[in-house]
Amino acid sequence: MALTLFKEGAKSRCDTYGFLAGIFRQELTAQQIKEMINSGVLDMLTELGAKIDRNFFNKPAEQVEEALAIEYTALFIGPGKHINPHESIYVPDSTGKVGYYWGECTADMKKWVEHYGLKMSEKFESIPDHISIELEFMQRVIEQEHLSWQRNDEETAKRCIEVEKTFFNKHIIKWVPLFLNRVIDSASLDFYRETAKIGKDFISDEGNLLNEETAGVTDTN
Amino acid sequence: MAIKEISRRDIFKLGALSALALTGMKLNKAEAVTLMGDMDALQWGFKDISPETRKERKAVPSACWQCVTRDGIVAYVEDGRLVKIEGNPKLPRTNGVLCSKGQAGMNQVYDPDRMLHPVKRVGSRGSGQWKRISWDEAKKEVVGLMKKLKVEGHPEKFAFWYGRMKDSTSHYVKGYFMAAYGSGTTAGHTSICEGDKWVAHELTWGKHYENWDFKNTNMVLNFGSNVMEAHTNHIPVAQRLVEGMAKGAKLYTFDVRLSNTAAKSTEWIPVKPGTDTAIILAMINVIMSGNLYDEKFIKNWTNVTVDQLKDHVKKFTPEWAEKESGAPAKKIKELAIAFAKAKPGVAISYRGLVAHYAGVNNERALITLNAVCGYINIPGGFCQPVGAKWNDPFKKGFKSQHAKVHGKLKIGYGYKDAVAYPTHGVTQDVLGVIKEGKHGRPDVLMTYCINPPYVNGNCQDNINIMKDESIIPHLIAYDVAYSESASISDMILPAANYLERWDAMGHASGDQIHEFFIRQPVVKPLGEAKPITDFVDEIAPEFGIKLPFKNHEELVKAMCNTTKGVKEAGGFDYMLKNGAWYDVNEKPHYHQHEKKLSEKDLAGTKVDEKSGVIYKPDEKHPKPDAKNYVGQMVDGVAYKGFPYDKIDRQTGKIAVYSHPLKKKNWDPMPVYYPIPEHQKMSDGELILTTYKVRTQTHSRTQNCKLLTEDYHTNPALINPKTAATLGIKDGDKIEVSSAIGKIVTKAKVTNAVHPSAISISHHCGHWQYGRYTSGVKPPVEVGANDNDIDLKLKWWTDNGEHPNWIIPNSTDPMGGQQRWMDTVVKVRKV
Ligand code: SF4
């Protein structure tokens, strides 16, 4: 039963992590904003319950891009009070120290990325525990799970689920909900606030899926 | 909420939105992490990349040895150093999964306190003064001692006492070398584990050992097995138990203690130590009197009738069992009925049931419970194990080299006439028997992978005897660690670790199929450590023994290249690469006893009229016995039945009625033997029980820093009610004393133990075995060094207490089992 949930949901879960990673990675370009409106992404967001003022998006793309970029900078980059998108700012290290860059969790995150045969893109200069990297890591693993299901390789799919679960519990759950809450509280534009809400619900659902539906799937020991 | 919750149904919508965004908005373009090829770590086994250098590590399939389960492993080597151990996914018995002990195996190799050089003592025994000697000197000395005995015509005065020695290593040392040298004086260690279980098997259904087919079962009745944490086939059975439970099987655990197995059970039913058999017998009674039994199985495959059984068990009522054990009669009845109806179910046991007075009888009752329900050799039941059948092409030809003068001192089987059937030895009494001298005394005693002062009861007594040169003139330890035993020997020879040597191996399969696997060296032995088989190669020519192979590798190679199946798969080369072979098309073996015998099987046989046993008489064995058993007649048909092991049970059926026990004046039927000491306990006295945890074996994993960081101290578990009457609070220092001594430890007040018991695990309190466990640094001469940076990080100073100081060496007179769970103690706050 639980396996079916994973098998059927893998593609959607994979894409959702990818979507959220993309949204929080950097400012959206004017072209991306246009595509978001034209391809129906915005409509679908509204359908899912996001309260987004469409008038805002009816403005010229450059203006929207500018407004969203300002919001992105204010929210995630600073200067001044902002919501830092790195795990080590939120999660204390083994000595209890918290709130600094390149903490223990950052080093651990680097190991996860490299251990699984991934490498940090040279184009993207960030610290490995950036929200978008953690979300993209999940996307990558679930992508492998999805591919395994497609070739009926249940063993590897289960192994992926095991990795997803461990990584999710070790990193994502420790701080992503907290981060998204702060975005929800601080965002002045609908777009980031509503996307963060969707993200928050998704992460909570992921927690349930990975921790409650995996009995007999991954607990082989 | 402004936005409705994303429910699982919405995930597809969200997925569609995301997919659109990823392609339409080209969000993927700014990928932060890119794939370097396949996500390599997601490939299970045989591939691993160094996170630092990105270099692929060398993957070597081999086998674990942290415990006797011997799971298949893949070890990863980076720049010549073993860096990681995983399970071998090509071996179905473990499905590529290891326990924490297996994963910590690297610590065995790089233990900063392991034995690296041969040493000889220069002070008195136990003084801790050693001189480093060369292997040549060591060999000369050992050969000199052994030659002298051989020349004097008493090779049997060379005794070899081993703990873990299995597979082709065992065969190499005992079957080849010792046989050709001429000494049968060996002793094992099984009676301090679960010896009585195997004696019971031999008395009841023949060959010892069983597999619990958990993954196909509906219900498990567990009497004192901590199967989720420790077992002689741990990962295979634990894995399948979890699998069975995930499919809906129910697990009921009767135990003195809330073990992790009890905690994971459908229900834990606490029992007073030593009383489980009352429950088992009462259950048989409920099943028999309720006509819930499998009539056909009892008639065809046991040596008793339904009426006989009914009559025998009627006195064992649930109400009586409740009085004995504390388990509610209602629960006993309810579970007995559910068990008989579960179809299939399996009743299981371990030391909680057998490490007692008359432990053999207890296990026999358990087999009977399975048998009356017909749960023998069926899917989901209690099954005869299936294991590898290796071919050794040299064995037959070597017989000509077996020594002409071959003797044996019976030091391994208990005091004279003290034990009815010590077929698995009486290891705890070896030293006492030597001291007593009635079976003769060896002149040279070599220990291998056994640590008597620590693993037997009555530590002090063991130490006293081992230190006494007038009792044991020459004492040699062949050991990996500077163990308590090695520390009081005359000479220590550094053994290679399990990751540095060879073996052709097999063990009971969890899936009832034949699985073959090998151990191969993952790294070269550290320092001057040497596999015992290499030592044998070097000393054999001194006695004119010509081993038919160059070394252990050659033997393993020949076994791989001549064993059916393995050979066709590619033999030795295949095994080197894959570590394991099994026939993917093999179906699980059940109903083995119902295999019909062919004409060929029956040629030259006779049938014993009384028992229906089919046997092949010869001059030496004219009557049916363990040597000439062929099968069993049932209703005019010749079946394989249940072949004999070491004991002549006089039937090829399940011997619920035991002639051999009757012969030794024990009750021939499974009955209830109350523990004698427990019948005369005074107020305030408690029963001391021991147990194992998931991260340690009994005695030889505590040098592994990863494991000992996790588990290094062992407060005594005591029930709150009991603690209150003794004025003891959680964390108090307490003195626990028995007839032979006392220890001081801490109390852990918890409902996780029965009020009549005090429970202390036996992994802690080493006084040697290296700094991680005892805090004591071995002498530098043996190899101890400070080159492990983690030594500085050892944050714990409490190394726990060893209960064996106060547990006497107390032997079950039926089967020789050490009675770990019977000691009566007094407890007081210090
Ligand atoms: S159960 Fe653990 S210690 Fe035992 S062989 Fe398997 S991995 Fe090794």
Tab-separated table of C-alpha atoms in Angstrom, chain B residues 386-671:
chain	number	residue	atom	x	y	z
B	386	VAL	CA	19.110	-25.265	5.097
B	387	GLY	CA	22.743	-24.308	4.667
B	388	ALA	CA	25.662	-24.566	2.270
B	389	LYS	CA	27.044	-28.012	1.531
B	390	TRP	CA	30.631	-27.423	0.503
B	391	ASN	CA	32.789	-30.044	-1.098
B	392	ASP	CA	36.300	-30.406	0.251
B	393	PRO	CA	38.173	-32.409	-2.398
B	394	PHE	CA	41.120	-33.120	-0.091
B	395	LYS	CA	39.369	-34.483	2.956
B	396	LYS	CA	39.127	-38.135	2.000
B	397	GLY	CA	42.683	-38.443	0.754
B	398	PHE	CA	44.045	-36.864	3.908
B	399	LYS	CA	42.699	-39.636	6.137
B	400	SER	CA	45.876	-41.633	5.521
B	401	GLN	CA	47.778	-38.925	7.330
B	402	HIS	CA	45.648	-39.062	10.473
B	403	ALA	CA	47.912	-39.797	13.425
B	404	LYS	CA	48.424	-43.405	14.480
B	405	VAL	CA	48.556	-42.395	18.128
B	406	HIS	CA	45.483	-40.336	18.694
B	407	GLY	CA	44.291	-39.496	22.157
B	408	LYS	CA	41.759	-37.288	23.811
B	409	LEU	CA	41.412	-35.873	27.280
B	410	LYS	CA	37.740	-35.318	28.010
B	411	ILE	CA	38.246	-31.915	29.559
B	412	GLY	CA	35.512	-30.231	27.541
B	413	TYR	CA	32.505	-32.265	28.650
B	414	GLY	CA	32.123	-31.516	32.324
B	415	TYR	CA	32.956	-33.400	35.490
B	416	LYS	CA	32.754	-37.162	35.358
B	417	ASP	CA	29.125	-38.304	35.058
B	418	ALA	CA	27.851	-34.848	35.988
B	419	VAL	CA	25.962	-34.212	32.762
B	420	ALA	CA	23.613	-36.609	30.978
B	421	TYR	CA	24.249	-35.448	27.394
B	422	PRO	CA	27.014	-32.852	27.114
B	423	THR	CA	27.092	-33.067	23.311
B	424	HIS	CA	27.902	-29.367	23.030
B	425	GLY	CA	30.509	-29.393	25.731
B	426	VAL	CA	30.672	-27.844	29.163
B	427	THR	CA	33.048	-24.989	28.603
B	428	GLN	CA	32.451	-23.297	31.939
B	429	ASP	CA	33.840	-26.362	33.699
B	430	VAL	CA	36.928	-26.900	31.536
B	431	LEU	CA	39.253	-25.256	34.043
B	432	GLY	CA	37.583	-26.958	36.998
B	433	VAL	CA	37.848	-30.329	35.277
B	434	ILE	CA	41.527	-29.746	34.542
B	435	LYS	CA	42.094	-28.780	38.147
B	436	GLU	CA	40.237	-31.843	39.413
B	437	GLY	CA	42.374	-33.974	37.097
B	438	LYS	CA	40.027	-36.961	36.763
B	439	HIS	CA	40.075	-36.651	32.976
B	440	GLY	CA	43.810	-36.025	32.931
B	441	ARG	CA	45.565	-32.704	32.640
B	442	PRO	CA	46.927	-31.180	29.476
B	443	ASP	CA	50.537	-30.097	29.548
B	444	VAL	CA	49.969	-27.337	27.002
B	445	LEU	CA	46.730	-25.409	26.715
B	446	MET	CA	46.286	-23.124	23.726
B	447	THR	CA	43.309	-20.773	23.715
B	448	TYR	CA	41.944	-19.298	20.495
B	449	CYS	CA	39.320	-16.584	20.384
B	450	ILE	CA	38.113	-17.472	23.865
B	451	ASN	CA	38.463	-15.468	27.021
B	452	PRO	CA	37.627	-17.800	29.943
B	453	PRO	CA	38.248	-15.422	32.852
B	454	TYR	CA	35.740	-12.992	31.381
B	455	VAL	CA	33.186	-15.182	29.623
B	456	ASN	CA	32.743	-17.966	32.167
B	457	GLY	CA	31.066	-17.590	35.486
B	458	ASN	CA	33.143	-17.143	38.640
B	459	CYS	CA	35.845	-14.946	37.106
B	460	GLN	CA	38.132	-15.247	40.124
B	461	ASP	CA	38.148	-19.021	40.082
B	462	ASN	CA	39.106	-19.035	36.387
B	463	ILE	CA	41.916	-16.582	37.049
B	464	ASN	CA	43.247	-18.618	39.963
B	465	ILE	CA	43.359	-21.838	37.972
B	466	MET	CA	44.830	-20.239	34.861
B	467	LYS	CA	47.535	-18.568	36.886
B	468	ASP	CA	48.544	-21.785	38.606
B	469	GLU	CA	51.466	-23.312	36.720
B	470	SER	CA	51.185	-26.515	38.715
B	471	ILE	CA	47.741	-27.057	37.166
B	472	ILE	CA	48.418	-25.766	33.651
B	473	PRO	CA	52.156	-25.899	32.957
B	474	HIS	CA	52.026	-24.111	29.612
B	475	LEU	CA	49.385	-21.615	28.621
B	476	ILE	CA	49.417	-20.018	25.169
B	477	ALA	CA	46.904	-17.463	23.887
B	478	TYR	CA	46.314	-17.040	20.172
B	479	ASP	CA	44.359	-13.813	20.339
B	480	VAL	CA	43.429	-10.653	18.441
B	481	ALA	CA	43.226	-8.561	21.576
B	482	TYR	CA	45.095	-8.253	24.823
B	483	SER	CA	42.226	-10.057	26.480
B	484	GLU	CA	41.878	-10.951	30.136
B	485	SER	CA	42.886	-14.483	29.164
B	486	ALA	CA	45.892	-13.436	27.085
B	487	SER	CA	47.071	-11.196	29.903
B	488	ILE	CA	47.600	-14.206	32.182
B	489	SER	CA	49.161	-16.519	29.597
B	490	ASP	CA	52.802	-17.482	29.069
B	491	MET	CA	52.912	-16.493	25.460
B	492	ILE	CA	50.591	-14.520	23.191
B	493	LEU	CA	50.475	-15.061	19.462
B	494	PRO	CA	48.828	-12.187	17.564
B	495	ALA	CA	45.861	-13.471	15.567
B	496	ALA	CA	44.744	-11.983	12.294
B	497	ASN	CA	41.433	-10.261	12.456
B	498	TYR	CA	38.418	-11.666	10.569
B	499	LEU	CA	38.935	-9.061	7.865
B	500	GLU	CA	42.428	-10.344	7.209
B	501	ARG	CA	41.844	-14.038	6.499
B	502	TRP	CA	40.040	-16.731	4.480
B	503	ASP	CA	37.050	-19.038	4.951
B	504	ALA	CA	34.572	-21.020	2.897
B	505	MET	CA	31.328	-20.440	4.714
B	506	GLY	CA	27.676	-21.241	5.164
B	507	HIS	CA	24.924	-20.723	7.707
B	508	ALA	CA	21.196	-21.339	8.069
B	509	SER	CA	19.358	-19.470	5.361
B	510	GLY	CA	16.440	-17.240	6.266
B	511	ASP	CA	14.727	-18.377	3.078
B	512	GLN	CA	15.340	-22.139	3.368
B	513	ILE	CA	17.736	-22.240	0.412
B	514	HIS	CA	21.419	-23.126	0.041
B	515	GLU	CA	23.628	-20.048	0.222
B	516	PHE	CA	27.406	-20.213	-0.202
B	517	PHE	CA	29.729	-17.393	0.730
B	518	ILE	CA	33.364	-16.788	1.458
B	519	ARG	CA	35.561	-14.686	3.661
B	520	GLN	CA	38.573	-13.175	1.936
B	521	PRO	CA	41.181	-10.805	3.303
B	522	VAL	CA	40.113	-7.203	2.929
B	523	VAL	CA	43.428	-5.824	4.111
B	524	LYS	CA	46.770	-7.394	4.992
B	525	PRO	CA	47.135	-8.434	8.632
B	526	LEU	CA	48.337	-5.483	10.654
B	527	GLY	CA	51.779	-5.659	12.258
B	528	GLU	CA	52.872	-9.254	12.665
B	529	ALA	CA	49.373	-10.613	13.173
B	530	LYS	CA	48.868	-13.962	11.454
B	531	PRO	CA	45.852	-16.134	10.654
B	532	ILE	CA	45.934	-19.339	12.687
B	533	THR	CA	45.765	-21.346	9.453
B	534	ASP	CA	49.042	-19.730	8.296
B	535	PHE	CA	50.540	-20.756	11.615
B	536	VAL	CA	49.338	-24.302	10.965
B	537	ASP	CA	50.950	-24.215	7.494
B	538	GLU	CA	54.235	-23.257	9.079
B	539	ILE	CA	54.328	-25.778	11.909
B	540	ALA	CA	52.760	-28.796	10.154
B	541	PRO	CA	55.989	-29.848	8.360
B	542	GLU	CA	57.752	-29.971	11.754
B	543	PHE	CA	55.545	-32.967	12.536
B	544	GLY	CA	55.921	-34.546	9.121
B	545	ILE	CA	52.401	-33.470	8.175
B	546	LYS	CA	51.973	-32.700	4.489
B	547	LEU	CA	48.855	-30.612	4.083
B	548	PRO	CA	47.322	-31.309	0.670
B	549	PHE	CA	47.075	-27.600	-0.155
B	550	LYS	CA	49.561	-24.779	-0.006
B	551	ASN	CA	47.516	-22.564	2.266
B	552	HIS	CA	44.001	-21.626	3.280
B	553	GLU	CA	43.425	-19.647	0.105
B	554	GLU	CA	44.168	-22.783	-1.927
B	555	LEU	CA	41.709	-24.809	0.138
B	556	VAL	CA	38.970	-22.200	-0.326
B	557	LYS	CA	39.788	-22.046	-4.026
B	558	ALA	CA	39.511	-25.822	-4.378
B	559	MET	CA	36.229	-25.862	-2.453
B	560	CYS	CA	34.798	-23.150	-4.709
B	561	ASN	CA	35.999	-24.892	-7.824
B	562	THR	CA	34.543	-28.290	-6.931
B	563	THR	CA	31.291	-27.507	-5.145
B	564	LYS	CA	28.247	-28.074	-7.297
B	565	GLY	CA	26.605	-24.824	-8.304
B	566	VAL	CA	29.445	-22.594	-7.174
B	567	LYS	CA	31.709	-24.288	-9.678
B	568	GLU	CA	29.318	-23.757	-12.597
B	569	ALA	CA	28.785	-20.120	-11.617
B	570	GLY	CA	32.474	-19.450	-12.092
B	571	GLY	CA	34.057	-21.026	-9.019
B	572	PHE	CA	36.707	-19.192	-7.075
B	573	ASP	CA	36.916	-16.241	-9.483
B	574	TYR	CA	33.197	-15.684	-9.211
B	575	MET	CA	33.322	-15.864	-5.427
B	576	LEU	CA	36.229	-13.439	-5.206
B	577	LYS	CA	34.200	-10.881	-7.121
B	578	ASN	CA	30.776	-11.483	-5.651
B	579	GLY	CA	31.454	-13.000	-2.254
B	580	ALA	CA	28.393	-15.225	-2.448
B	581	TRP	CA	26.482	-17.605	-4.666
B	582	TYR	CA	23.040	-19.161	-4.561
B	583	ASP	CA	20.762	-20.621	-7.162
B	584	VAL	CA	18.289	-17.875	-8.039
B	585	ASN	CA	15.791	-20.503	-9.127
B	586	GLU	CA	15.982	-22.561	-5.966
B	587	LYS	CA	12.663	-22.941	-4.176
B	588	PRO	CA	12.567	-22.854	-0.373
B	589	HIS	CA	12.876	-26.281	1.218
B	590	TYR	CA	10.030	-27.309	3.497
B	591	HIS	CA	8.618	-30.697	4.554
B	592	GLN	CA	12.137	-32.153	4.477
B	593	HIS	CA	11.139	-35.044	6.739
B	594	GLU	CA	8.465	-36.109	4.271
B	595	LYS	CA	10.928	-36.753	1.484
B	596	LYS	CA	10.245	-40.285	0.216
B	597	LEU	CA	13.249	-42.571	0.035
B	598	SER	CA	14.204	-44.082	-3.306
B	599	GLU	CA	15.074	-47.696	-3.974
B	600	LYS	CA	18.687	-46.649	-4.091
B	601	ASP	CA	18.379	-45.090	-0.643
B	602	LEU	CA	16.809	-48.267	0.671
B	603	ALA	CA	19.308	-50.731	-0.751
B	604	GLY	CA	20.801	-52.884	2.000
B	605	THR	CA	18.596	-51.414	4.722
B	606	LYS	CA	16.483	-53.036	7.415
B	607	VAL	CA	13.500	-51.774	9.348
B	608	ASP	CA	13.408	-51.882	13.120
B	609	GLU	CA	9.979	-53.273	13.858
B	610	LYS	CA	9.358	-51.477	17.102
B	611	SER	CA	10.290	-47.971	16.028
B	612	GLY	CA	9.942	-48.189	12.246
B	613	VAL	CA	13.484	-46.797	11.897
B	614	ILE	CA	15.144	-47.758	8.614
B	615	TYR	CA	18.839	-48.444	9.071
B	616	LYS	CA	21.806	-49.861	7.249
B	617	PRO	CA	23.457	-52.407	9.503
B	618	ASP	CA	27.134	-53.237	9.283
B	619	GLU	CA	29.567	-55.157	11.428
B	620	LYS	CA	30.266	-52.315	13.772
B	621	HIS	CA	26.684	-51.119	13.937
B	622	PRO	CA	24.344	-54.103	13.650
B	623	LYS	CA	21.401	-52.371	15.417
B	624	PRO	CA	19.790	-49.038	14.483
B	625	ASP	CA	21.789	-46.141	15.851
B	626	ALA	CA	23.002	-42.629	15.099
B	627	LYS	CA	25.622	-43.933	12.671
B	628	ASN	CA	23.436	-46.088	10.423
B	629	TYR	CA	20.100	-44.218	10.358
B	630	VAL	CA	18.539	-44.022	6.903
B	631	GLY	CA	14.887	-43.101	7.404
B	632	GLN	CA	11.566	-43.717	9.055
B	633	MET	CA	8.557	-45.820	8.045
B	634	VAL	CA	5.174	-44.150	8.382
B	635	ASP	CA	2.076	-46.107	7.354
B	636	GLY	CA	4.112	-48.416	5.185
B	637	VAL	CA	5.955	-45.610	3.364
B	638	ALA	CA	9.690	-44.996	3.747
B	639	TYR	CA	10.508	-41.345	4.484
B	640	LYS	CA	13.670	-39.467	5.324
B	641	GLY	CA	12.176	-38.539	8.684
B	642	PHE	CA	14.260	-36.639	11.180
B	643	PRO	CA	17.823	-38.035	11.001
B	644	TYR	CA	19.833	-38.580	14.154
B	645	ASP	CA	22.579	-36.229	15.217
B	646	LYS	CA	24.952	-37.241	17.984
B	647	ILE	CA	22.355	-38.897	20.185
B	648	ASP	CA	20.591	-42.153	19.390
B	649	ARG	CA	16.954	-41.159	19.946
B	650	GLN	CA	15.560	-44.536	18.800
B	651	THR	CA	13.101	-42.932	16.401
B	652	GLY	CA	13.130	-41.022	13.143
B	653	LYS	CA	10.133	-39.045	14.388
B	654	ILE	CA	9.975	-36.166	16.827
B	655	ALA	CA	10.812	-37.809	20.116
B	656	VAL	CA	8.338	-36.201	22.476
B	657	TYR	CA	9.052	-39.255	24.594
B	658	SER	CA	12.817	-39.454	25.022
B	659	HIS	CA	14.366	-42.883	25.561
B	660	PRO	CA	17.839	-41.425	26.119
B	661	LEU	CA	16.548	-39.170	28.902
B	662	LYS	CA	14.719	-42.070	30.497
B	663	LYS	CA	17.974	-44.021	30.428
B	664	LYS	CA	19.621	-41.244	32.432
B	665	ASN	CA	16.780	-41.154	34.959
B	666	TRP	CA	15.219	-37.921	33.764
B	667	ASP	CA	11.546	-37.673	32.936
B	668	PRO	CA	11.228	-38.881	29.341
B	669	MET	CA	8.384	-36.423	28.650
B	670	PRO	CA	8.665	-32.612	28.726
B	671	VAL	CA	7.724	-31.601	32.269
